[in-house]
Amino acid sequence: MKTFLDLVLAGDALQDDIDDFVDQWHDGDASCSLAEFLGMSDDEYALWVAKPSSLNLILQAHAEGMRLEKMSPPG
């Protein structure tokens, strides 16, 4: 299954489409968490929920083959 992050990085979806993916998860019968559905680790998901603008940083990390782990959102 291609996740939201996979699709954005491949150029097949836009960052602005994330709300549509969240809606798809809510409307579907996915057997995974929303974080997994989006392609994020739990820490990345928590960061994005606390600070939606962090999506750029999360995408950049994935593009460079890294994961944002153990990060807390800026106060």
Coordinates of N, CA, C and O in Angstrom, one line a residue:
M1 N 0.8 -1.2 0.0 CA 0.0 0.0 0.0 C 0.9 1.2 0.0 O 1.8 1.4 0.8
K2 N 0.6 2.1 -0.9 CA 1.3 3.4 -1.0 C 0.7 4.3 0.1 O -0.5 4.5 0.1
T3 N 1.5 4.9 0.9 CA 1.1 5.9 1.9 C 1.0 7.3 1.3 O 1.6 7.6 0.3
F4 N 0.4 8.2 2.1 CA 0.4 9.6 1.7 C 1.8 10.1 1.5 O 2.1 10.7 0.5
L5 N 2.8 9.8 2.4 CA 4.1 10.3 2.2 C 4.8 9.7 1.0 O 5.4 10.4 0.2
D6 N 4.5 8.4 0.7 CA 5.1 7.8 -0.5 C 4.6 8.5 -1.8 O 5.3 8.8 -2.7
L7 N 3.3 8.8 -1.8 CA 2.7 9.4 -2.9 C 3.1 10.9 -3.1 O 3.4 11.3 -4.3
V8 N 3.3 11.6 -2.0 CA 3.8 13.0 -2.2 C 5.2 13.0 -2.7 O 5.6 13.7 -3.6
L9 N 6.0 12.1 -2.1 CA 7.4 12.0 -2.5 C 7.6 11.6 -4.0 O 8.5 12.0 -4.7
A10 N 6.6 10.8 -4.5 CA 6.7 10.3 -5.9 C 6.0 11.4 -6.8 O 6.1 11.2 -8.0
G11 N 5.5 12.4 -6.3 CA 4.8 13.4 -7.1 C 3.4 13.1 -7.5 O 2.9 13.7 -8.4
D12 N 2.8 12.1 -6.8 CA 1.5 11.6 -7.2 C 0.4 12.2 -6.3 O -0.8 11.9 -6.4
A13 N 0.8 13.0 -5.3 CA -0.1 13.7 -4.4 C 0.5 15.0 -3.9 O 1.8 15.1 -4.0
L14 N -0.3 15.9 -3.4 CA 0.2 17.2 -2.9 C 0.2 17.2 -1.4 O -0.7 16.5 -0.8
Q15 N 1.0 18.0 -0.8 CA 0.9 18.1 0.7 C -0.4 18.5 1.1 O -0.9 18.0 2.2
D16 N -1.1 19.3 0.4 CA -2.4 19.8 0.7 C -3.5 18.7 0.7 O -4.6 18.9 1.2
D17 N -3.1 17.6 0.1 CA -4.1 16.4 0.1 C -4.2 15.7 1.4 O -5.0 14.7 1.5
I18 N -3.4 16.0 2.4 CA -3.4 15.2 3.6 C -4.7 15.1 4.3 O -5.1 14.0 4.8
D19 N -5.5 16.2 4.2 CA -6.9 16.1 4.8 C -7.7 15.0 4.1 O -8.5 14.4 4.7
D20 N -7.6 14.9 2.8 CA -8.3 13.9 2.0 C -7.9 12.5 2.5 O -8.8 11.6 2.6
F21 N -6.6 12.3 2.7 CA -6.2 11.0 3.2 C -6.7 10.7 4.6 O -7.0 9.5 4.9
V22 N -6.7 11.7 5.4 CA -7.3 11.5 6.8 C -8.8 11.1 6.7 O -9.2 10.2 7.3
D23 N -9.5 11.8 5.8 CA -10.9 11.4 5.5 C -11.0 10.0 5.0 O -11.9 9.2 5.4
Q24 N -10.1 9.6 4.1 CA -10.2 8.2 3.5 C -10.0 7.2 4.7 O -10.6 6.2 4.7
W25 N -9.1 7.5 5.6 CA -8.8 6.6 6.7 C -10.1 6.5 7.6 O -10.4 5.4 7.9
H26 N -10.7 7.6 7.9 CA -11.9 7.6 8.7 C -13.0 6.8 8.0 O -13.8 6.2 8.7
D27 N -13.2 7.0 6.7 CA -14.3 6.4 6.0 C -14.0 5.0 5.6 O -15.0 4.2 5.3
G28 N -12.8 4.5 5.6 CA -12.5 3.2 5.2 C -12.4 2.2 6.4 O -12.9 2.5 7.5
D29 N -11.9 1.0 6.1 CA -11.8 0.0 7.1 C -10.3 -0.4 7.3 O -10.0 -1.6 7.4
A30 N -9.5 0.6 7.3 CA -8.0 0.3 7.4 C -7.8 -0.4 8.7 O -8.3 -0.1 9.7
S31 N -6.9 -1.4 8.7 CA -6.5 -2.1 9.9 C -5.2 -1.6 10.5 O -4.6 -2.2 11.3
C32 N -4.9 -0.4 10.1 CA -3.6 0.2 10.6 C -4.0 1.6 11.3 O -5.1 2.1 11.1
S33 N -3.1 2.1 12.0 CA -3.3 3.4 12.6 C -3.3 4.5 11.5 O -2.8 4.3 10.4
L34 N -3.8 5.7 11.9 CA -3.7 6.8 11.0 C -2.3 7.1 10.6 O -1.9 7.4 9.5
A35 N -1.4 7.1 11.6 CA 0.0 7.4 11.4 C 0.6 6.5 10.3 O 1.2 6.9 9.4
E36 N 0.3 5.2 10.5 CA 0.8 4.2 9.5 C 0.2 4.4 8.1 O 0.9 4.3 7.1
F37 N -1.1 4.8 8.1 CA -1.8 5.0 6.8 C -1.1 6.2 6.1 O -1.0 6.2 4.9
L38 N -0.7 7.2 6.9 CA -0.1 8.4 6.3 C 1.4 8.1 5.9 O 2.0 8.9 5.2
G39 N 2.0 7.1 6.5 CA 3.4 6.7 6.3 C 4.3 7.4 7.3 O 5.5 7.5 7.1
M40 N 3.8 7.8 8.5 CA 4.6 8.4 9.5 C 4.8 7.5 10.7 O 4.0 6.6 11.0
S41 N 5.9 7.7 11.4 CA 6.1 7.0 12.7 C 5.2 7.7 13.7 O 4.6 8.8 13.4
D42 N 5.0 7.1 14.8 CA 4.2 7.7 15.9 C 4.7 9.0 16.3 O 4.0 10.0 16.5
D43 N 6.1 9.2 16.4 CA 6.7 10.5 16.7 C 6.4 11.5 15.7 O 6.1 12.7 16.0
E44 N 6.6 11.1 14.4 CA 6.3 12.1 13.3 C 4.8 12.5 13.3 O 4.5 13.7 13.2
Y45 N 3.9 11.6 13.5 CA 2.5 11.9 13.6 C 2.2 12.8 14.7 O 1.5 13.8 14.5
A46 N 2.8 12.6 15.9 CA 2.6 13.5 17.1 C 3.1 14.9 16.8 O 2.4 15.8 17.1
L47 N 4.2 15.0 16.1 CA 4.8 16.2 15.8 C 3.8 17.0 14.8 O 3.5 18.2 15.0
W48 N 3.4 16.2 13.8 CA 2.5 16.9 12.8 C 1.2 17.3 13.4 O 0.7 18.4 13.1
V49 N 0.6 16.5 14.3 CA -0.7 16.9 15.0 C -0.4 18.2 15.8 O -1.3 19.1 15.8
A50 N 0.7 18.3 16.5 CA 1.0 19.4 17.4 C 1.3 20.6 16.5 O 1.0 21.8 16.9
K51 N 2.0 20.4 15.4 CA 2.5 21.5 14.6 C 2.3 21.1 13.1 O 3.3 20.6 12.5
P52 N 1.2 21.3 12.5 CA 1.0 20.9 11.1 C 2.0 21.4 10.1 O 2.3 20.7 9.1
S53 N 2.6 22.5 10.4 CA 3.6 23.0 9.4 C 4.9 22.1 9.4 O 5.7 22.3 8.5
S54 N 5.0 21.2 10.3 CA 6.1 20.3 10.4 C 6.1 19.3 9.3 O 7.1 18.5 9.1
L55 N 5.0 19.2 8.5 CA 4.9 18.2 7.4 C 6.1 18.4 6.4 O 6.6 17.4 5.9
N56 N 6.5 19.6 6.2 CA 7.6 19.9 5.3 C 8.9 19.2 5.8 O 9.6 18.5 5.0
L57 N 9.1 19.3 7.1 CA 10.3 18.7 7.7 C 10.2 17.2 7.6 O 11.2 16.5 7.3
I58 N 9.0 16.6 7.9 CA 8.8 15.2 7.9 C 9.1 14.7 6.4 O 9.8 13.7 6.2
L59 N 8.5 15.4 5.4 CA 8.7 15.0 4.1 C 10.2 15.1 3.7 O 10.7 14.2 3.0
Q60 N 10.9 16.1 4.1 CA 12.3 16.3 3.8 C 13.1 15.1 4.4 O 14.0 14.6 3.7
A61 N 12.8 14.8 5.6 CA 13.5 13.7 6.3 C 13.3 12.4 5.5 O 14.3 11.6 5.3
H62 N 12.1 12.1 5.1 CA 11.8 10.9 4.3 C 12.5 10.9 3.0 O 13.0 9.9 2.5
A63 N 12.5 12.1 2.3 CA 13.2 12.2 1.0 C 14.7 11.9 1.1 O 15.3 11.4 0.2
E64 N 15.3 12.2 2.3 CA 16.7 12.0 2.5 C 17.0 10.6 3.2 O 18.1 10.3 3.6
G65 N 15.9 9.8 3.3 CA 16.1 8.5 3.9 C 16.2 8.5 5.4 O 16.8 7.5 5.9
M66 N 15.8 9.5 6.0 CA 15.9 9.6 7.5 C 14.5 9.6 8.1 O 13.5 9.9 7.4
R67 N 14.4 9.4 9.4 CA 13.2 9.5 10.1 C 13.3 10.4 11.3 O 14.4 10.5 11.9
L68 N 12.3 11.2 11.5 CA 12.4 12.1 12.7 C 11.9 11.3 13.9 O 10.8 10.9 14.0
E69 N 12.8 11.0 14.8 CA 12.4 10.2 15.9 C 12.8 11.0 17.2 O 13.7 11.7 17.2
K70 N 11.9 10.8 18.2 CA 12.2 11.4 19.5 C 12.2 12.9 19.4 O 12.8 13.5 20.3
M71 N 11.5 13.5 18.5 CA 11.5 14.9 18.4 C 10.2 15.4 19.1 O 9.2 14.8 19.1
S72 N 10.4 16.5 19.8 CA 9.2 17.1 20.4 C 9.0 18.4 19.7 O 9.9 19.1 19.3
P73 N 7.7 18.8 19.5 CA 7.4 20.1 18.8 C 8.0 21.2 19.6 O 8.0 21.2 20.9
P74 N 8.4 22.3 18.9 CA 8.9 23.5 19.6 C 7.8 24.0 20.5 O 6.6 24.0 20.2
G75 N 8.2 24.5 21.7 CA 7.3 25.1 22.7 C 6.7 26.3 22.2 O 5.7 26.7 22.5

